[in-house]
Amino acid sequence: MKNNLFTIGRLSEQTGCVVQTIRYYERIGLLPEPDRSPRGHRLYNEDILNRLKFILRTRQLGFNIEERRTFLELVDGGKYTCHKIRQKTLLHAQEIKRKIRDLKKMERELLKMTDQCNDGSGTDCSILATLFRN
Amino acid sequence: MKNNLFTIGRLSEQTGCVVQTIRYYERIGLLPEPDRSPRGHRLYNEDILNRLKFILRTRQLGFNIEERRTFLELVDGGKYTCHKIRQKTLLHAQEIKRKIRDLKKMERELLKMTDQCNDGSGTDCSILATLFRN
DNA sequence: GCTTGCAGCTATAGTTACTATAGCATGTAT
DNA sequence: ATACATGCTATAGTAACTATAGCTGCAAGC
Ligand SMILES: [Zn+2]
Ligand SMILES: [Zn+2]
Ligand SMILES: [Zn+2]
Ligand SMILES: [Zn+2]
């Protein structure tokens, strides 16, 4: 039914995405160039709103720009399979898993150091000793 | 005893840190400006080697540049306490913990989506449905 | 004697994904 | 008339490196 068009400020409110980022996504081609008002202001529709929401959800899930772009291209082109989408998602989940593993290792080492530290008022710190050990 | 000086290439080999990064650390003040050979080449000593090793260990532990700088300043100034060092380390461990928590949330959501996906050859994908849901 | 290769050097740009600023135009409210 | 809000473009800044371009100087091989 409705052709309601809205400005970038409204789109920003609807999505929680800041205005500059919306323009940025347009510049790099994740969002299409929208229509403009006579004054040159961008006018968005529901389609672009949904597209932006999609981008923001994939962002929340840690997909980088190129991954998001690939998703959008697959959907735009319509020539994808469920299997392909699942593979991309699994691949990304493995990246995340690796990051978690690396961070956990850091955390373990940090806590091991703070455990050994006597927390005193002197300058003889086992944390520094560990960091400076050869 | 020994005054053995070595070039940036040797320092790079000893530490595994690439040459450009060593020069970068010098530029931003983490490493001191070393002596130079008559030809203008940097000449390093054991002290700088150990300082760089320290920087690289804190890097491995995820400390950012400013945190590394603070550590070095505390040590250089000699006016720190074991307690202070431990606090900084704990604080950083908490950052790491937060990052792990965030990544785990992403991982859970990603795996939930891939679980529900039928992995088929069609285009009716529950992952996309989730990402496009309103 | 000439060329090639290597190791240094400096200065500058590129990376990622935004975010912020400067400087401008226009419409509305006081 | 003035201020404020919202929009615009173009450009710079962020973090922590990494890579490139273009230079010098030394040593070895032909
Ligand atoms: Zn990914
Ligand atoms: Zn301590
Ligand atoms: Zn930290
Ligand atoms: Zn699917």
Short mmCIF file of C-alpha atoms (C1' of nucleotides) and ligand atoms in Angstrom, two decimals:
data_model
loop_
_atom_site.label_atom_id
_atom_site.label_comp_id
_atom_site.label_asym_id
_atom_site.label_seq_id
_atom_site.Cartn_x
_atom_site.Cartn_y
_atom_site.Cartn_z
CA MET A 1 0.00 0.00 0.00
CA LYS A 2 2.14 2.73 1.37
CA ASN A 3 4.85 4.62 -0.34
CA ASN A 4 5.91 6.27 2.88
CA LEU A 5 9.33 7.69 2.47
CA PHE A 6 11.40 8.90 5.38
CA THR A 7 14.58 10.78 5.97
CA ILE A 8 17.92 9.51 7.13
CA GLY A 9 17.18 10.78 10.63
CA ARG A 10 14.06 8.61 10.79
CA LEU A 11 15.97 5.64 9.43
CA SER A 12 18.59 6.21 12.07
CA GLU A 13 15.95 6.25 14.81
CA GLN A 14 14.27 3.13 13.49
CA THR A 15 17.46 1.15 13.42
CA GLY A 16 19.70 2.68 16.03
CA CYS A 17 22.34 3.12 13.38
CA VAL A 18 24.02 6.49 13.37
CA VAL A 19 23.54 8.71 10.36
CA GLN A 20 27.15 8.77 9.26
CA THR A 21 27.26 5.01 9.23
CA ILE A 22 24.20 4.85 7.01
CA ARG A 23 25.86 7.19 4.54
CA TYR A 24 29.02 5.13 4.84
CA TYR A 25 27.17 1.94 3.94
CA GLU A 26 25.76 3.70 0.93
CA ARG A 27 29.20 4.91 -0.12
CA ILE A 28 30.68 1.41 0.00
CA GLY A 29 27.70 -0.06 -1.78
CA LEU A 30 25.98 -2.04 0.96
CA LEU A 31 22.97 0.23 0.72
CA PRO A 32 21.63 1.54 -2.60
CA GLU A 33 21.55 5.21 -3.42
CA PRO A 34 18.09 6.24 -2.33
CA ASP A 35 15.80 8.72 -3.96
CA ARG A 36 16.28 12.35 -3.06
CA SER A 37 13.88 15.07 -2.09
CA PRO A 38 13.85 18.28 -4.14
CA ARG A 39 16.27 19.65 -1.56
CA GLY A 40 18.65 16.77 -2.05
CA HIS A 41 17.79 14.93 1.16
CA ARG A 42 17.85 11.13 1.06
CA LEU A 43 14.44 9.47 1.14
CA TYR A 44 14.22 5.88 2.28
CA ASN A 45 11.58 3.22 1.96
CA GLU A 46 10.77 -0.01 3.78
CA ASP A 47 13.01 -2.08 1.55
CA ILE A 48 16.08 -0.13 2.47
CA LEU A 49 15.02 -0.13 6.11
CA ASN A 50 14.92 -3.91 6.05
CA ARG A 51 18.18 -4.10 4.22
CA LEU A 52 19.83 -1.93 6.85
CA LYS A 53 18.36 -4.04 9.63
CA PHE A 54 19.83 -7.09 7.98
CA ILE A 55 23.23 -5.44 7.78
CA LEU A 56 23.05 -4.46 11.43
CA ARG A 57 22.10 -7.98 12.54
CA THR A 58 25.01 -9.48 10.66
CA ARG A 59 27.19 -6.80 12.20
CA GLN A 60 26.04 -7.84 15.66
CA LEU A 61 27.03 -11.37 14.79
CA GLY A 62 30.55 -10.22 13.99
CA PHE A 63 30.46 -10.59 10.22
CA ASN A 64 32.85 -8.15 8.61
CA ILE A 65 31.94 -5.83 5.78
CA GLU A 66 32.96 -8.21 3.02
CA GLU A 67 31.01 -11.06 4.56
CA ARG A 68 27.98 -8.82 4.84
CA ARG A 69 28.45 -7.76 1.26
CA THR A 70 28.62 -11.38 0.15
CA PHE A 71 25.42 -12.23 1.99
CA LEU A 72 23.64 -9.34 0.38
CA GLU A 73 24.93 -10.24 -3.08
CA LEU A 74 23.81 -13.83 -2.66
CA VAL A 75 20.36 -12.70 -1.65
CA ASP A 76 20.19 -10.00 -4.31
CA GLY A 77 21.26 -12.39 -7.01
CA GLY A 78 18.90 -15.05 -5.73
CA LYS A 79 21.39 -17.69 -6.78
CA TYR A 80 22.39 -19.17 -3.47
CA THR A 81 21.52 -22.32 -1.68
CA CYS A 82 20.61 -22.93 1.89
CA HIS A 83 23.76 -25.03 2.06
CA LYS A 84 25.93 -22.14 0.91
CA ILE A 85 24.50 -19.79 3.50
CA ARG A 86 25.00 -22.37 6.19
CA GLN A 87 28.61 -22.94 5.16
CA LYS A 88 29.39 -19.25 5.32
CA THR A 89 27.81 -19.03 8.71
CA LEU A 90 29.70 -22.04 10.02
CA LEU A 91 32.96 -20.70 8.68
CA HIS A 92 32.39 -17.47 10.50
CA ALA A 93 31.46 -19.33 13.66
CA GLN A 94 34.83 -21.01 13.49
CA GLU A 95 36.57 -17.65 13.26
CA ILE A 96 34.73 -16.61 16.37
CA LYS A 97 35.70 -19.81 18.08
CA ARG A 98 39.36 -19.14 17.29
CA LYS A 99 39.11 -15.66 18.70
CA ILE A 100 37.56 -17.03 21.86
CA ARG A 101 40.33 -19.59 22.17
CA ASP A 102 43.01 -16.92 21.78
CA LEU A 103 41.37 -14.64 24.31
CA LYS A 104 40.95 -17.45 26.79
CA LYS A 105 44.61 -18.19 26.55
CA MET A 106 45.38 -14.55 27.31
CA GLU A 107 42.96 -14.61 30.20
CA ARG A 108 44.52 -17.74 31.70
CA GLU A 109 47.98 -16.26 31.51
CA LEU A 110 46.86 -12.97 32.99
CA LEU A 111 45.11 -14.64 35.89
CA LYS A 112 48.06 -16.91 36.53
CA MET A 113 50.21 -13.81 36.84
CA THR A 114 47.85 -11.95 39.13
CA ASP A 115 47.52 -15.05 41.28
CA GLN A 116 51.22 -15.17 41.85
CA CYS A 117 51.52 -11.46 42.56
CA ASN A 118 51.61 -10.55 46.24
CA ASP A 119 49.67 -7.33 45.64
CA GLY A 120 52.00 -5.47 47.99
CA SER A 121 53.34 -1.94 48.20
CA GLY A 122 56.86 -2.84 47.10
CA THR A 123 58.39 -2.89 43.66
CA ASP A 124 59.30 -6.53 43.59
CA CYS A 125 56.47 -7.71 41.38
CA SER A 126 56.23 -11.20 40.01
CA ILE A 127 54.09 -9.96 37.13
CA LEU A 128 56.88 -7.73 35.93
CA ALA A 129 59.36 -10.51 36.55
CA THR A 130 57.35 -12.76 34.28
CA LEU A 131 57.03 -10.13 31.60
CA PHE A 132 60.75 -9.42 31.70
CA ARG A 133 61.94 -12.98 31.96
CA ASN A 134 64.26 -14.07 29.19
CA MET B 1 80.98 -7.09 29.95
CA LYS B 2 80.10 -6.95 26.32
CA ASN B 3 79.12 -3.95 24.35
CA ASN B 4 77.88 -5.97 21.42
CA LEU B 5 75.71 -3.87 19.25
CA PHE B 6 73.53 -5.29 16.55
CA THR B 7 71.46 -4.07 13.65
CA ILE B 8 67.72 -3.86 13.31
CA GLY B 9 67.77 -7.01 11.21
CA ARG B 10 69.41 -8.93 14.04
CA LEU B 11 66.96 -7.48 16.54
CA SER B 12 64.14 -8.56 14.29
CA GLU B 13 65.51 -12.10 14.14
CA GLN B 14 66.03 -12.29 17.87
CA THR B 15 62.49 -11.22 18.66
CA GLY B 16 60.42 -12.25 15.68
CA CYS B 17 59.22 -8.67 15.41
CA VAL B 18 59.26 -7.30 11.89
CA VAL B 19 61.57 -4.42 11.14
CA GLN B 20 58.89 -1.88 10.35
CA THR B 21 57.22 -2.52 13.64
CA ILE B 22 60.46 -1.93 15.52
CA ARG B 23 60.84 1.42 13.80
CA TYR B 24 57.20 2.13 14.52
CA TYR B 25 57.70 1.49 18.23
CA GLU B 26 60.62 3.87 18.16
CA ARG B 27 58.58 6.52 16.40
CA ILE B 28 55.81 6.39 18.97
CA GLY B 29 58.25 6.36 21.84
CA LEU B 30 57.98 2.83 23.16
CA LEU B 31 61.56 2.17 22.18
CA PRO B 32 64.32 4.75 22.59
CA GLU B 33 66.23 6.14 19.66
CA PRO B 34 69.24 3.88 19.45
CA ASP B 35 72.79 4.80 18.56
CA ARG B 36 73.63 4.90 14.90
CA SER B 37 76.51 3.54 12.91
CA PRO B 38 78.56 5.97 10.80
CA ARG B 39 76.28 5.02 7.94
CA GLY B 40 73.19 5.92 9.90
CA HIS B 41 72.07 2.40 10.68
CA ARG B 42 70.46 1.75 14.06
CA LEU B 43 72.58 -0.12 16.54
CA TYR B 44 70.87 -1.91 19.39
CA ASN B 45 72.07 -3.30 22.68
CA GLU B 46 70.78 -5.88 25.13
CA ASP B 47 68.71 -3.34 27.05
CA ILE B 48 66.65 -2.44 24.03
CA LEU B 49 66.36 -6.09 23.09
CA ASN B 50 64.87 -6.83 26.50
CA ARG B 51 62.60 -3.83 26.29
CA LEU B 52 61.28 -4.99 22.94
CA LYS B 53 60.75 -8.50 24.30
CA PHE B 54 58.71 -6.99 27.12
CA ILE B 55 56.61 -5.02 24.65
CA LEU B 56 56.00 -8.12 22.57
CA ARG B 57 54.94 -10.18 25.60
CA THR B 58 52.45 -7.55 26.67
CA ARG B 59 51.26 -7.44 23.08
CA GLN B 60 50.68 -11.19 23.16
CA LEU B 61 48.62 -10.68 26.27
CA GLY B 62 46.39 -8.22 24.44
CA PHE B 63 47.53 -5.00 26.11
CA ASN B 64 47.08 -2.09 23.75
CA ILE B 65 49.77 0.45 22.98
CA GLU B 66 48.78 2.87 25.72
CA GLU B 67 48.71 0.11 28.31
CA ARG B 68 52.13 -1.02 27.17
CA ARG B 69 53.36 2.54 27.34
CA THR B 70 52.03 2.90 30.88
CA PHE B 71 53.76 -0.28 31.98
CA LEU B 72 57.02 0.92 30.54
CA GLU B 73 56.66 4.33 32.14
CA LEU B 74 55.95 2.80 35.51
CA VAL B 75 59.00 0.61 35.25
CA ASP B 76 61.17 3.40 33.84
CA GLY B 77 60.12 5.80 36.56
CA GLY B 78 60.55 3.13 39.22
CA LYS B 79 57.65 4.66 41.13
CA TYR B 80 55.09 1.89 40.97
CA THR B 81 53.91 -0.67 43.43
CA CYS B 82 53.26 -4.32 42.99
CA HIS B 83 49.65 -3.49 43.82
CA LYS B 84 49.42 -1.00 40.97
CA ILE B 85 50.80 -3.44 38.44
CA ARG B 86 48.41 -6.11 39.62
CA GLN B 87 45.46 -3.74 39.35
CA LYS B 88 46.30 -2.83 35.78
CA THR B 89 46.63 -6.46 34.93
CA LEU B 90 43.34 -7.38 36.53
CA LEU B 91 41.58 -4.54 34.80
CA HIS B 92 42.86 -5.75 31.48
CA ALA B 93 41.84 -9.32 32.31
CA GLN B 94 38.32 -8.02 32.79
CA GLU B 95 38.35 -6.41 29.34
CA ILE B 96 39.38 -9.75 27.93
CA LYS B 97 36.61 -11.45 29.85
CA ARG B 98 34.08 -9.03 28.37
CA LYS B 99 35.33 -9.71 24.88
CA ILE B 100 35.03 -13.43 25.49
CA ARG B 101 31.49 -13.00 26.75
CA ASP B 102 30.50 -11.00 23.67
CA LEU B 103 32.06 -13.48 21.31
CA LYS B 104 30.43 -16.39 23.06
CA LYS B 105 27.07 -14.76 22.61
CA MET B 106 27.76 -14.40 18.89
CA GLU B 107 28.87 -18.00 18.72
CA ARG B 108 25.73 -19.26 20.45
CA GLU B 109 23.50 -17.35 18.08
CA LEU B 110 25.41 -18.49 15.05
CA LEU B 111 25.26 -22.11 16.09
CA LYS B 112 21.59 -21.84 16.91
CA MET B 113 21.00 -20.62 13.38
CA THR B 114 23.09 -23.29 11.70
CA ASP B 115 21.36 -25.93 13.79
CA GLN B 116 17.99 -24.88 12.50
CA CYS B 117 19.11 -24.65 8.91
CA ASN B 118 18.29 -27.69 6.79
CA ASP B 119 21.51 -27.37 4.78
CA GLY B 120 19.60 -28.10 1.59
CA SER B 121 19.94 -27.05 -2.01
CA GLY B 122 16.92 -24.75 -2.01
CA THR B 123 16.69 -21.06 -1.28
CA ASP B 124 14.35 -21.28 1.68
CA CYS B 125 16.93 -20.76 4.41
CA SER B 126 16.05 -20.33 8.05
CA ILE B 127 19.29 -18.46 8.63
CA LEU B 128 18.29 -15.78 6.17
CA ALA B 129 14.79 -15.81 7.61
CA THR B 130 16.23 -15.08 11.04
CA LEU B 131 18.49 -12.36 9.75
CA PHE B 132 15.63 -10.72 7.86
CA ARG B 133 12.99 -11.12 10.54
CA ASN B 134 11.44 -7.88 11.67
"C1'" DG C 1 84.10 -1.85 -14.47
"C1'" DC C 2 79.46 -3.15 -14.16
"C1'" DT C 3 75.60 -5.25 -12.41
"C1'" DT C 4 73.01 -7.58 -9.02
"C1'" DG C 5 71.48 -8.33 -4.45
"C1'" DC C 6 70.97 -7.25 0.16
"C1'" DA C 7 70.33 -4.45 4.13
"C1'" DG C 8 69.63 -0.31 5.79
"C1'" DC C 9 67.23 4.48 5.57
"C1'" DT C 10 62.97 8.05 5.32
"C1'" DA C 11 58.47 9.41 4.23
"C1'" DT C 12 54.09 8.20 3.08
"C1'" DA C 13 50.01 5.44 2.18
"C1'" DG C 14 47.05 1.53 3.05
"C1'" DT C 15 44.38 -1.47 6.14
"C1'" DT C 16 39.19 -2.02 8.89
"C1'" DA C 17 34.91 -0.15 10.07
"C1'" DC C 18 33.46 3.30 11.40
"C1'" DT C 19 33.19 8.17 13.72
"C1'" DA C 20 33.88 13.00 13.81
"C1'" DT C 21 34.65 17.41 12.00
"C1'" DA C 22 34.28 21.61 8.98
"C1'" DG C 23 31.62 24.31 6.40
"C1'" DC C 24 27.52 24.86 3.96
"C1'" DA C 25 22.15 25.09 2.86
"C1'" DT C 26 17.45 25.12 4.20
"C1'" DG C 27 13.22 25.02 7.03
"C1'" DT C 28 10.92 25.99 11.33
"C1'" DA C 29 10.22 28.21 15.79
"C1'" DT C 30 10.68 32.26 18.77
"C1'" DA D 1 16.04 38.60 12.89
"C1'" DT D 2 17.94 34.90 15.08
"C1'" DA D 3 18.59 30.49 16.70
"C1'" DC D 4 18.11 25.63 16.17
"C1'" DA D 5 17.52 21.34 13.83
"C1'" DT D 6 18.34 18.58 10.05
"C1'" DG D 7 20.30 17.65 6.05
"C1'" DC D 8 24.36 17.80 2.68
"C1'" DT D 9 29.59 16.93 0.98
"C1'" DA D 10 34.29 16.23 1.63
"C1'" DT D 11 37.83 15.14 4.50
"C1'" DA D 12 40.32 13.58 8.55
"C1'" DG D 13 40.87 10.78 12.56
"C1'" DT D 14 40.96 6.30 15.11
"C1'" DA D 15 44.36 1.59 16.39
"C1'" DA D 16 48.22 -0.85 15.48
"C1'" DC D 17 50.51 -1.99 12.51
"C1'" DT D 18 52.06 -3.24 7.42
"C1'" DA D 19 53.57 -2.13 2.93
"C1'" DT D 20 55.34 0.68 -0.61
"C1'" DA D 21 58.43 3.97 -3.13
"C1'" DG D 22 62.62 5.65 -3.71
"C1'" DC D 23 67.09 6.34 -1.80
"C1'" DT D 24 72.20 4.94 -0.12
"C1'" DG D 25 76.04 1.93 0.43
"C1'" DC D 26 78.50 -2.38 0.55
"C1'" DA D 27 79.99 -6.94 -1.18
"C1'" DA D 28 80.17 -10.60 -4.62
"C1'" DG D 29 80.20 -12.34 -9.30
"C1'" DC D 30 81.26 -11.84 -14.17
ZN ZN E 1 33.72 -13.81 9.71
ZN ZN E 2 53.12 -7.96 41.84
ZN ZN E 3 43.55 -3.76 28.12
ZN ZN E 4 19.45 -22.63 5.54
#
